[in-house]
Amino acid sequence: MTLRVDEVSLAFGQLQALDGLSLAAEPGRIVGLIGPNGSGKSTLLNVVSGIYAPQSGTVHVGGRRITAFQPDIVATMGVGRTFQVPRLARRLTVFQNMLVGGRGHRGENLWNLFVRIGAVRTDEHSMQERAYAIVRRLGLQDKINELAGQLSGGQQKLLSMGVLLMSDPQILLIDEPAAGVNPVLIEQQIVFLSQLRDEGRTILLIEHNMDMITGLCDDVYVLDGGRVLAYGTPDEVRRDPAVMQSYLGTHERKVAS
Amino acid sequence: MIDFAIYMTTIVCIWAVLAISLNIQFGLTGLVNFGQILPFAIGAYSAGIASFHGLPIWVGVLAGLIMGPLIGFLVIFPTRRMAQDYWALASLGIAEMFRLTMLNFRGIAGGVEGTIVERLSDPRVAMAVSVLALVVSFIVAERISKAPLGRLLRVIREDETLAATLGRNPFRFQVVAMAVAWAMASAVGVLYAHITGFVDHGSFMVIETFIIWTAVIVGGPGRNLGVVVGAIIIQAMSVSTRFVAQWTDLPSDVVANLRLALVGLLLVVMIMYRPEGFLREKKPNYDVKS
Ligand SMILES: Nc1ncnc2c1ncn2[C@@H]1O[C@H](COP(=O)(O)OP(=O)(O)OP(=O)(O)O)[C@@H](O)[C@H]1O
Ligand SMILES: [Mg+2]
């Protein structure tokens, strides 16, 4: 599924977090989203995933308009996300978190619990198999009965990726998977993300780690002050003088234009 | 002595069901209901109102079972848009409004004098029905708690936004949890009315909600067995102070206040030194081989 964001704006009081921002991401490609702190990257994910409604502009997935839909509806349409600070049920175990990631479990229906006991058991069985296959891929199979809140920061990021995969999303919005993660786990995530791309999923990746961006991304959008400052291949944007300036901090947002 | 044991068992079972009901809301789902006595009062008053207006018993029973969850919907729909803390206060206020309405409008169920209800004359039958109510409530609560539904409710408790981004509508599941919990509480409300043979506003004060909360916090939020133990502890404390009153000739209001102070003390000590309660919430151990 294609993700398209058109002319999206959102202000928090005086602060224009998103300022007429447009971008697109295609299946089978990884689109990078970079930019200085506070440039609006995470806010964009919040708008796409329905946590914030934009003040103007539209969001489309697979040609359907989803602007300002509720987060649960957006998720059921195949758009999944992770958070910059991993969101997990901390007092639940790794495996409990994983199992809630998958949707359509008949055991979440009160009636089925008391009437269709066999169906509930069948679903639980297949959900557990699926979850176990994913935690194995992530190297978390020895931690399934540990509390999610007790994992290291890097492992929590891996786990949120696993939870996300349980829902089999067509569009993945991933916010800084490498921040605070050790190099081995970063390497693992790179392999993992490229596999997901090869499965034909659409990936929007926010990351400050430039090795990850150049290693993975087909295209990169550079954000600054809530708008697109530059767009191109990782090499192209790296050589862009405006981008270098913005990263060096000499770019003065308020004076511009 | 045997009469006393029968009476105690009956009372403990009823309060244990109220604790399980609150546990489904708070321990499992994270709903802070400070009006937990309301569904209980609705059940009791359904029996009371039916009796007061000369309707057959079954009308009161049926009305109690239906009105509990139904009024629950009316409370939760407009108020859930509020932040969690405000919802807690709103639920407290609505429970008091209900009680004060019953107190002040004589035409509904006798007002301040209350109303007589047909009494289960054999205390052993009363006990048996109470035990049955507890067993059924416990089985239902355990089934939910250990099932995928319970897992999801716990995720909603921990982080509603997370649940939403995983494609679940948190509110929908909060409503399910509330409906089950309120049905239990109003069912034992009906039972309570027919055991005491009398319904008046005095049984449904804010303080009763506090007592149920203490049972849940002390016993172990999130753990059904824990909150049953909590209910037993609180009722045991309550009864023993009554004996103290008999032996020491202290005036009854002093003893009542003493009892409350004791319950409050227990609550504070538990929150400080053992916030997970006597029986902590169990974490499931998955053993997957493939
Ligand atoms: N809920 C909010 N209320 C007020 N201001 C907000 C809110 N969310 C974000 N902001 C502000 O909007 C701006 C953009 O924030 P955002 O989190 O999108 O930046 P970012 O590009 O993700 O930065 P970083 O690289 O640090 O994660 C920041 O100035 C931030 O303080
Ligand atoms: Mg961010």
Coordinates of C-alpha atoms and ligand atoms in Angstrom, one line a residue:
Chain A
M1 CA 0.0 0.0 0.0
T2 CA 1.1 3.5 -0.8
L3 CA 1.2 6.2 1.9
R4 CA 0.6 9.7 0.8
V5 CA 0.7 12.8 2.9
D6 CA -0.5 16.1 1.3
E7 CA 0.0 19.6 2.7
V8 CA -0.3 18.6 6.3
S9 CA -0.1 21.3 8.9
L10 CA -0.4 21.2 12.7
A11 CA 0.5 23.8 15.3
F12 CA 0.8 23.4 19.0
G13 CA -0.1 26.9 20.2
Q14 CA 2.4 29.2 18.6
L15 CA 4.6 26.4 17.5
Q16 CA 4.2 25.3 13.9
A17 CA 5.2 21.6 14.2
L18 CA 4.1 20.7 10.7
D19 CA 3.9 23.3 8.0
G20 CA 2.3 22.2 4.8
L21 CA 4.3 19.0 4.7
S22 CA 3.9 16.5 1.8
L23 CA 5.5 13.1 1.2
A24 CA 4.9 9.7 -0.3
A25 CA 6.1 6.2 0.4
E26 CA 5.8 3.2 -1.9
P27 CA 5.6 -0.5 -1.3
G28 CA 8.9 -2.4 -1.4
R29 CA 10.8 0.7 -0.5
I30 CA 12.2 2.2 2.7
V31 CA 11.7 6.0 2.9
G32 CA 13.9 7.8 5.4
L33 CA 12.8 10.7 7.4
I34 CA 15.6 12.8 8.9
G35 CA 16.0 16.3 10.3
P36 CA 17.2 18.1 13.4
N37 CA 15.5 17.7 16.8
G38 CA 12.0 19.2 16.9
S39 CA 11.7 19.3 13.1
G40 CA 8.4 17.5 13.2
K41 CA 9.3 13.9 12.4
S42 CA 7.5 12.2 15.3
T43 CA 4.6 14.6 15.0
L44 CA 4.1 13.4 11.4
L45 CA 3.9 9.8 12.6
N46 CA 1.4 10.9 15.2
V47 CA -0.7 12.5 12.5
V48 CA -0.5 9.5 10.1
S49 CA -1.4 7.0 12.9
G50 CA -4.3 9.1 14.1
I51 CA -3.0 10.2 17.4
Y52 CA -3.3 13.9 16.3
A53 CA -5.7 15.3 13.8
P54 CA -4.0 17.7 11.4
Q55 CA -5.4 21.2 11.2
S56 CA -5.2 21.0 7.4
G57 CA -4.0 18.6 4.7
T58 CA -4.8 15.0 4.0
V59 CA -3.4 11.5 4.6
H60 CA -4.2 8.6 2.2
V61 CA -3.3 5.0 2.4
G62 CA -3.8 2.8 -0.7
G63 CA -5.9 5.6 -2.2
R64 CA -8.2 5.8 0.8
R65 CA -8.4 8.9 2.7
I66 CA -7.7 8.3 6.4
T67 CA -7.2 11.9 7.6
A68 CA -8.0 12.2 11.3
F69 CA -9.3 8.7 11.7
Q70 CA -9.1 7.2 15.2
P71 CA -5.8 5.3 15.9
D72 CA -7.5 1.9 16.2
I73 CA -9.1 2.3 12.8
V74 CA -5.9 3.4 11.2
A75 CA -4.2 0.3 12.6
T76 CA -6.9 -2.0 11.4
M77 CA -6.3 -0.6 7.9
G78 CA -2.8 -2.0 7.9
V79 CA -0.8 0.9 9.2
G80 CA 1.4 0.0 12.2
R81 CA 3.9 2.0 14.1
T82 CA 6.5 2.1 16.8
F83 CA 7.2 4.9 19.2
Q84 CA 10.4 6.9 19.8
V85 CA 10.2 6.0 23.5
P86 CA 8.9 2.4 23.2
R87 CA 5.4 1.9 24.3
L88 CA 4.9 -1.5 25.9
A89 CA 2.7 -2.9 28.6
R90 CA 5.6 -2.8 31.1
R91 CA 4.1 -5.0 33.8
L92 CA 3.2 -7.7 31.3
T93 CA 5.7 -10.2 30.0
V94 CA 7.4 -10.1 26.6
F95 CA 5.1 -12.8 25.3
Q96 CA 1.9 -11.2 26.6
N97 CA 2.9 -8.1 24.7
M98 CA 3.6 -10.1 21.6
L99 CA 0.3 -11.9 21.8
V100 CA -1.7 -8.7 22.0
G101 CA 0.0 -7.5 18.9
G102 CA -1.9 -9.9 16.7
R103 CA -5.5 -9.0 15.9
G104 CA -8.6 -11.0 15.3
H105 CA -8.2 -13.4 18.3
R106 CA -11.6 -14.9 19.0
G107 CA -10.6 -15.1 22.7
E108 CA -11.0 -11.3 23.0
N109 CA -14.8 -11.7 22.7
L110 CA -16.7 -12.3 25.9
W111 CA -19.3 -14.6 24.3
N112 CA -16.7 -16.8 22.7
L113 CA -14.9 -17.3 26.0
F114 CA -17.9 -19.1 27.5
V115 CA -19.4 -20.6 24.3
R116 CA -16.8 -21.2 21.7
I117 CA -14.1 -22.5 23.8
G118 CA -12.5 -24.6 21.1
A119 CA -12.2 -21.7 18.7
V120 CA -10.5 -19.6 21.4
R121 CA -8.0 -22.4 22.0
T122 CA -7.3 -22.8 18.3
D123 CA -6.6 -19.0 17.9
E124 CA -4.4 -18.9 21.0
H125 CA -2.4 -21.8 19.7
S126 CA -1.8 -20.3 16.3
M127 CA -1.1 -16.8 17.8
Q128 CA 1.5 -18.3 20.1
E129 CA 3.2 -20.1 17.2
R130 CA 3.4 -16.9 15.2
A131 CA 4.6 -14.9 18.2
Y132 CA 7.3 -17.5 18.9
A133 CA 8.6 -17.4 15.3
I134 CA 8.9 -13.6 15.5
V135 CA 10.7 -13.5 18.9
R136 CA 13.1 -16.1 17.6
R137 CA 13.8 -13.9 14.6
L138 CA 14.4 -11.0 17.0
G139 CA 16.6 -13.1 19.3
L140 CA 14.3 -12.6 22.2
Q141 CA 13.2 -16.2 22.6
D142 CA 14.9 -16.6 26.0
K143 CA 13.2 -13.6 27.4
I144 CA 9.5 -14.4 26.6
N145 CA 8.5 -14.7 30.3
E146 CA 10.3 -11.6 31.5
L147 CA 8.5 -8.4 32.2
A148 CA 8.7 -6.0 29.2
G149 CA 9.6 -3.2 31.6
Q150 CA 12.7 -5.0 32.7
L151 CA 14.3 -5.4 29.2
S152 CA 17.1 -3.1 28.2
G153 CA 16.2 -0.1 26.1
G154 CA 17.5 -1.8 22.9
Q155 CA 15.6 -5.0 23.6
Q156 CA 12.4 -2.9 24.2
K157 CA 12.9 -1.4 20.8
L158 CA 13.2 -4.9 19.3
L159 CA 10.1 -6.0 21.2
S160 CA 8.0 -3.1 19.9
M161 CA 9.1 -4.1 16.4
G162 CA 8.0 -7.6 17.2
V163 CA 4.6 -6.5 18.5
L164 CA 4.2 -4.4 15.4
L165 CA 4.9 -7.4 13.2
M166 CA 2.3 -9.5 15.0
S167 CA -0.3 -7.3 13.3
D168 CA 1.2 -7.9 9.9
P169 CA 1.0 -4.3 8.8
Q170 CA 1.4 -3.2 5.2
I171 CA 2.7 0.2 6.1
L172 CA 5.3 0.5 8.9
L173 CA 6.1 3.7 10.6
I174 CA 9.2 3.3 12.6
D175 CA 10.5 6.0 15.0
E176 CA 14.3 5.9 15.8
P177 CA 14.8 2.2 16.1
A178 CA 18.6 2.6 16.6
A179 CA 18.7 5.3 19.3
G180 CA 20.4 4.0 22.4
V181 CA 20.8 0.5 20.9
N182 CA 24.1 -1.4 20.8
P183 CA 25.7 -1.9 17.4
V184 CA 24.9 -5.7 17.3
L185 CA 21.2 -5.0 17.7
I186 CA 21.4 -2.2 15.2
E187 CA 22.9 -4.6 12.7
Q188 CA 20.1 -7.0 13.4
Q189 CA 17.5 -4.4 12.9
I190 CA 19.0 -3.4 9.5
V191 CA 18.7 -7.0 8.3
F192 CA 15.2 -7.2 9.7
L193 CA 14.0 -4.0 8.0
S194 CA 15.4 -5.0 4.7
Q195 CA 13.7 -8.3 4.9
L196 CA 10.4 -6.5 5.5
R197 CA 11.0 -4.3 2.5
D198 CA 11.7 -7.3 0.4
E199 CA 8.3 -8.7 1.5
G200 CA 6.8 -5.7 -0.3
R201 CA 5.9 -3.6 2.7
T202 CA 6.0 0.2 2.8
I203 CA 8.4 1.5 5.4
L204 CA 8.8 5.0 6.7
L205 CA 11.9 5.2 8.9
I206 CA 12.9 8.0 11.2
E207 CA 16.5 7.8 12.3
H208 CA 19.4 9.9 13.3
N209 CA 21.9 7.2 12.7
M210 CA 23.2 8.0 9.2
D211 CA 24.8 4.6 8.6
M212 CA 21.3 3.1 9.0
I213 CA 19.8 5.7 6.7
T214 CA 22.4 5.3 3.9
G215 CA 22.4 1.5 4.3
L216 CA 18.6 1.1 4.1
C217 CA 16.8 3.9 2.5
D218 CA 15.9 4.3 -1.1
D219 CA 14.8 7.9 -0.7
V220 CA 15.2 10.4 2.1
Y221 CA 13.1 13.4 3.1
V222 CA 14.9 16.0 5.2
L223 CA 12.6 17.9 7.5
D224 CA 13.2 21.2 9.1
G225 CA 10.7 23.4 10.9
G226 CA 7.8 21.1 9.9
R227 CA 8.5 21.3 6.1
V228 CA 10.5 19.3 3.6
L229 CA 13.9 20.9 3.2
A230 CA 15.3 18.4 0.8
Y231 CA 14.4 15.1 -0.9
G232 CA 16.5 12.6 -2.8
T233 CA 18.7 9.5 -2.5
P234 CA 20.7 9.4 0.7
D235 CA 23.8 10.5 -1.2
E236 CA 22.1 13.4 -2.8
V237 CA 20.7 14.8 0.4
R238 CA 24.0 14.4 2.2
R239 CA 25.6 16.7 -0.4
D240 CA 22.8 19.3 -0.3
P241 CA 24.2 22.5 1.2
A242 CA 20.9 23.5 2.8
V243 CA 20.8 20.2 4.6
M244 CA 24.4 20.6 5.9
Q245 CA 23.5 24.1 7.0
S246 CA 20.4 23.0 8.9
Y247 CA 22.4 20.2 10.7
L248 CA 25.2 22.7 11.6
G249 CA 22.5 24.9 13.1
T250 CA 23.3 28.0 11.1
H251 CA 20.0 27.8 9.5
E252 CA 17.7 30.4 11.1
R253 CA 14.1 29.2 10.7
K254 CA 12.3 32.3 11.8
V255 CA 14.2 34.6 9.4
A256 CA 13.9 32.4 6.4
S257 CA 11.6 33.3 3.5
Chain B
M1 CA -21.9 -20.1 67.1
I2 CA -23.0 -22.0 64.0
D3 CA -25.5 -19.2 63.3
F4 CA -22.7 -16.7 63.5
A5 CA -20.6 -18.8 61.1
I6 CA -23.4 -18.9 58.6
Y7 CA -24.0 -15.2 58.9
M8 CA -20.3 -14.4 58.4
T9 CA -20.0 -16.7 55.4
T10 CA -23.0 -15.0 53.8
I11 CA -21.6 -11.5 54.4
V12 CA -18.1 -12.4 53.3
C13 CA -19.4 -14.0 50.0
I14 CA -21.4 -10.9 49.1
W15 CA -18.5 -8.5 49.8
A16 CA -16.1 -10.8 48.0
V17 CA -18.3 -10.6 44.9
L18 CA -18.2 -6.8 45.2
A19 CA -14.4 -7.0 45.4
I20 CA -14.2 -9.2 42.4
S21 CA -16.4 -6.8 40.5
L22 CA -14.2 -3.9 41.3
N23 CA -11.1 -6.0 40.5
I24 CA -12.5 -6.5 37.0
Q25 CA -12.8 -2.8 36.6
F26 CA -9.7 -1.5 38.4
G27 CA -7.3 -4.4 38.8
L28 CA -7.8 -5.7 35.3
T29 CA -8.9 -2.8 33.1
G30 CA -7.6 0.2 35.1
L31 CA -11.0 1.9 35.5
V32 CA -11.0 3.9 38.7
N33 CA -14.6 3.5 39.9
F34 CA -15.2 5.4 43.1
G35 CA -18.9 4.6 42.9
Q36 CA -18.6 0.8 43.2
I37 CA -21.4 0.8 45.7
L38 CA -23.8 2.1 43.0
P39 CA -24.4 -1.2 41.1
F40 CA -24.9 -2.9 44.5
A41 CA -27.4 -0.3 45.5
I42 CA -29.2 -0.6 42.1
G43 CA -29.6 -4.3 42.7
A44 CA -30.9 -3.9 46.2
Y45 CA -33.3 -1.0 45.3
S46 CA -34.7 -3.0 42.4
A47 CA -35.8 -5.6 44.9
G48 CA -36.9 -2.8 47.2
I49 CA -38.9 -0.8 44.7
A50 CA -40.6 -4.0 43.4
S51 CA -41.6 -4.9 46.9
F52 CA -42.7 -1.3 47.8
H53 CA -45.0 -1.2 44.9
G54 CA -46.4 -4.7 45.5
L55 CA -44.8 -6.3 42.4
P56 CA -43.8 -10.0 42.4
I57 CA -40.3 -10.9 43.6
W58 CA -39.1 -12.0 40.2
V59 CA -39.7 -8.5 38.8
G60 CA -37.2 -7.1 41.3
V61 CA -34.7 -9.8 40.6
L62 CA -34.9 -9.4 36.8
A63 CA -34.9 -5.6 37.1
G64 CA -31.8 -5.7 39.3
L65 CA -29.9 -7.9 36.9
I66 CA -30.7 -5.6 33.9
M67 CA -30.6 -2.2 35.6
G68 CA -27.0 -2.7 37.0
P69 CA -25.2 -2.9 33.6
L70 CA -27.8 -0.6 32.0
I71 CA -27.2 2.3 34.4
G72 CA -23.5 1.5 34.0
F73 CA -23.8 2.3 30.3
L74 CA -25.5 5.6 31.2
V75 CA -22.7 6.5 33.6
I76 CA -19.8 5.4 31.4
F77 CA -20.9 6.8 28.1
P78 CA -21.1 10.5 28.9
T79 CA -18.3 10.5 31.5
R80 CA -15.6 8.4 29.7
R81 CA -14.7 11.3 27.5
M82 CA -13.3 12.9 30.7
A83 CA -9.8 12.1 31.9
Q84 CA -9.5 9.2 34.2
D85 CA -9.4 11.2 37.5
Y86 CA -12.5 13.1 36.6
W87 CA -14.3 9.8 35.8
A88 CA -13.4 8.6 39.2
L89 CA -15.0 11.7 40.8
A90 CA -18.0 11.5 38.5
S91 CA -18.7 7.9 39.4
L92 CA -18.5 8.9 43.1
G93 CA -21.0 11.7 42.6
I94 CA -23.4 9.6 40.6
A95 CA -23.5 6.9 43.3
E96 CA -24.3 9.6 45.9
M97 CA -27.0 11.1 43.7
F98 CA -28.7 7.8 43.4
R99 CA -28.6 7.2 47.2
L100 CA -29.9 10.8 47.9
T101 CA -32.7 10.3 45.4
M102 CA -33.8 7.2 47.2
L103 CA -33.5 8.9 50.6
N104 CA -35.5 12.0 49.6
F105 CA -38.3 10.6 47.4
R106 CA -40.6 8.6 49.6
G107 CA -42.7 7.4 46.7
I108 CA -39.9 5.4 45.1
A109 CA -39.0 3.0 47.9
G110 CA -40.0 4.5 51.3
G111 CA -37.5 7.3 51.5
V112 CA -35.7 7.5 54.8
E113 CA -37.7 4.7 56.4
G114 CA -36.7 2.3 53.6
T115 CA -38.8 -0.7 52.6
I116 CA -39.4 -4.2 53.7
V117 CA -38.5 -7.0 51.2
E118 CA -39.5 -10.6 51.2
R119 CA -36.8 -12.3 53.4
L120 CA -35.0 -15.6 52.7
S121 CA -36.2 -17.1 56.0
D122 CA -33.7 -19.9 56.2
P123 CA -30.2 -18.5 56.8
R124 CA -28.7 -21.7 55.4
V125 CA -30.4 -21.1 52.1
A126 CA -29.2 -17.5 52.2
M127 CA -25.7 -18.7 52.7
A128 CA -25.9 -21.3 50.0
V129 CA -27.1 -18.7 47.4
S130 CA -24.3 -16.3 48.5
V131 CA -21.7 -19.0 48.1
L132 CA -23.1 -19.9 44.7
A133 CA -23.0 -16.2 43.7
L134 CA -19.3 -16.1 44.7
V135 CA -18.4 -19.3 42.9
V136 CA -20.1 -18.2 39.7
S137 CA -18.5 -14.7 39.9
F138 CA -15.1 -16.1 40.6
I139 CA -15.3 -18.6 37.7
V140 CA -16.4 -15.9 35.3
A141 CA -13.7 -13.4 36.5
E142 CA -11.0 -16.1 36.3
R143 CA -12.0 -17.1 32.8
I144 CA -11.8 -13.5 31.6
S145 CA -8.6 -12.8 33.5
K146 CA -6.7 -15.8 32.1
A147 CA -8.1 -15.4 28.6
P148 CA -6.9 -13.3 25.7
L149 CA -9.6 -10.8 26.7
G150 CA -8.0 -10.4 30.1
R151 CA -4.6 -9.9 28.4
L152 CA -6.0 -7.1 26.3
L153 CA -7.7 -5.5 29.2
R154 CA -4.4 -5.4 31.1
V155 CA -2.8 -3.7 28.1
I156 CA -5.6 -1.1 28.1
R157 CA -4.9 -0.7 31.9
E158 CA -1.2 -0.1 31.2
D159 CA -1.5 2.1 28.2
E160 CA -4.7 3.0 26.3
T161 CA -2.9 4.6 23.4
L162 CA -0.8 1.5 22.9
A163 CA -4.0 -0.6 22.7
A164 CA -5.4 1.9 20.2
T165 CA -2.4 1.8 18.0
L166 CA -2.6 -2.0 18.1
G167 CA -6.0 -1.7 16.5
R168 CA -8.3 -2.0 19.5
N169 CA -10.8 0.5 20.6
P170 CA -10.1 0.8 24.3
F171 CA -13.5 2.2 25.2
R172 CA -15.3 -0.7 23.7
F173 CA -13.4 -3.1 25.9
Q174 CA -13.8 -0.9 29.0
V175 CA -17.6 -1.1 28.4
V176 CA -17.5 -4.9 28.2
A177 CA -15.5 -5.1 31.5
M178 CA -17.9 -2.6 33.2
A179 CA -21.0 -4.5 32.1
V180 CA -19.7 -7.8 33.5
A181 CA -18.6 -6.2 36.7
W182 CA -21.8 -4.2 37.3
A183 CA -24.0 -7.3 36.5
M184 CA -22.2 -9.2 39.3
A185 CA -22.5 -6.3 41.8
S186 CA -26.2 -5.7 41.1
A187 CA -26.9 -9.4 41.3
V188 CA -25.5 -9.6 44.8
G189 CA -27.4 -6.3 45.5
V190 CA -30.7 -8.1 44.8
L191 CA -29.5 -11.0 47.0
Y192 CA -28.5 -8.7 49.8
A193 CA -31.9 -7.1 49.9
H194 CA -33.6 -10.5 50.2
I195 CA -31.2 -11.7 52.9
T196 CA -31.6 -8.7 55.1
G197 CA -35.3 -8.3 54.3
F198 CA -35.0 -4.6 54.2
V199 CA -33.6 -1.9 52.0
D200 CA -32.7 1.7 53.0
H201 CA -30.1 4.2 51.9
G202 CA -27.9 3.6 54.9
S203 CA -26.3 0.5 53.4
F204 CA -25.0 2.4 50.4
M205 CA -22.9 5.2 51.8
V206 CA -19.6 6.3 50.2
I207 CA -17.8 4.6 53.0
E208 CA -18.9 1.2 51.6
T209 CA -17.1 1.9 48.3
F210 CA -14.0 2.7 50.4
I211 CA -14.3 -0.6 52.1
I212 CA -14.5 -2.5 48.8
W213 CA -11.5 -0.6 47.5
T214 CA -9.5 -1.5 50.6
A215 CA -10.3 -5.2 50.1
V216 CA -9.0 -5.0 46.5
I217 CA -5.8 -3.0 47.3
V218 CA -5.0 -5.1 50.3
G219 CA -5.8 -8.4 48.7
G220 CA -4.0 -7.8 45.4
P221 CA -5.3 -5.8 42.5
G222 CA -5.4 -8.0 39.3
R223 CA -5.7 -11.2 41.2
N224 CA -9.2 -12.6 41.9
L225 CA -8.1 -14.9 44.7
G226 CA -6.3 -12.0 46.3
V227 CA -9.3 -9.7 46.4
V228 CA -11.4 -12.5 47.9
V229 CA -8.8 -12.8 50.6
G230 CA -8.9 -9.0 51.0
A231 CA -12.7 -9.1 51.5
I232 CA -12.3 -11.8 54.1
I233 CA -9.7 -9.8 56.0
I234 CA -11.8 -6.6 56.0
Q235 CA -14.9 -8.4 57.1
A236 CA -13.0 -10.2 59.8
M237 CA -11.6 -6.9 61.1
S238 CA -15.1 -5.4 61.0
V239 CA -16.6 -8.2 63.0
S240 CA -13.9 -8.4 65.6
T241 CA -14.3 -4.7 66.4
R242 CA -17.9 -5.4 67.1
F243 CA -16.9 -8.0 69.7
V244 CA -14.5 -5.5 71.2
A245 CA -17.5 -3.2 71.5
Q246 CA -19.4 -5.8 73.4
W247 CA -16.6 -6.5 75.8
T248 CA -15.5 -3.0 76.5
D249 CA -18.8 -1.2 76.6
L250 CA -17.5 1.6 74.3
P251 CA -20.2 3.6 72.6
S252 CA -21.1 2.2 69.2
D253 CA -20.2 5.3 67.3
V254 CA -16.7 5.3 68.8
V255 CA -16.3 1.7 67.8
A256 CA -17.5 2.4 64.2
N257 CA -14.9 5.2 63.9
L258 CA -12.3 3.0 65.4
R259 CA -13.1 0.3 62.8
L260 CA -12.7 2.8 60.0
A261 CA -9.4 4.1 61.3
L262 CA -8.2 0.5 61.5
V263 CA -9.2 -0.1 57.9
G264 CA -7.6 3.1 56.8
L265 CA -4.4 2.2 58.7
L266 CA -4.3 -1.2 57.0
L267 CA -4.7 0.5 53.6
V268 CA -1.9 3.0 54.2
V269 CA 0.5 0.3 55.5
M270 CA -0.2 -1.9 52.5
I271 CA 0.2 0.9 50.0
M272 CA 3.5 1.8 51.6
Y273 CA 5.0 -1.6 52.1
R274 CA 3.2 -4.0 49.8
P275 CA 1.5 -2.1 47.0
E276 CA 1.0 -5.3 45.0
G277 CA -1.3 -6.6 47.8
F278 CA -1.1 -9.9 49.8
L279 CA -1.3 -12.0 46.6
R280 CA 0.4 -10.3 43.7
E281 CA -0.9 -10.5 40.2
K282 CA 0.3 -13.7 38.5
K283 CA 2.4 -13.5 35.4
P284 CA 1.7 -16.4 33.0
N285 CA 4.6 -18.6 32.2
Y286 CA 4.6 -19.6 28.5
D287 CA 6.3 -22.7 27.4
V288 CA 6.5 -22.7 23.6
K289 CA 8.4 -25.3 21.7
S290 CA 8.4 -25.3 18.0
Ligands
LIG1 N1 2.0 17.3 22.2 C1 2.7 18.3 22.0 N2 2.4 19.5 22.6 C2 3.2 20.6 22.3 N3 4.3 20.6 21.5 C3 4.6 19.5 20.9 C4 3.9 18.3 21.1 N4 4.4 17.3 20.4 C5 5.5 17.8 19.8 N5 5.6 19.1 20.1 C6 6.6 20.0 19.6 O1 6.6 20.0 18.2 C7 7.9 20.1 17.7 C8 8.2 18.9 16.8 O2 8.3 17.8 17.7 P1 8.7 16.3 17.1 O3 8.6 15.4 18.3 O4 7.8 16.0 16.0 O5 10.2 16.5 16.7 P2 11.1 15.3 16.1 O6 11.5 15.8 14.7 O7 10.6 14.0 16.2 O8 12.4 15.5 17.0 P3 13.4 14.4 17.7 O9 14.4 14.2 16.7 O10 13.9 15.1 18.9 O11 12.6 13.3 18.0 C9 8.8 20.2 18.8 O12 9.2 21.5 19.0 C10 8.0 19.6 20.0 O13 8.4 20.3 21.2
MG2 MG 11.0 12.4 17.4

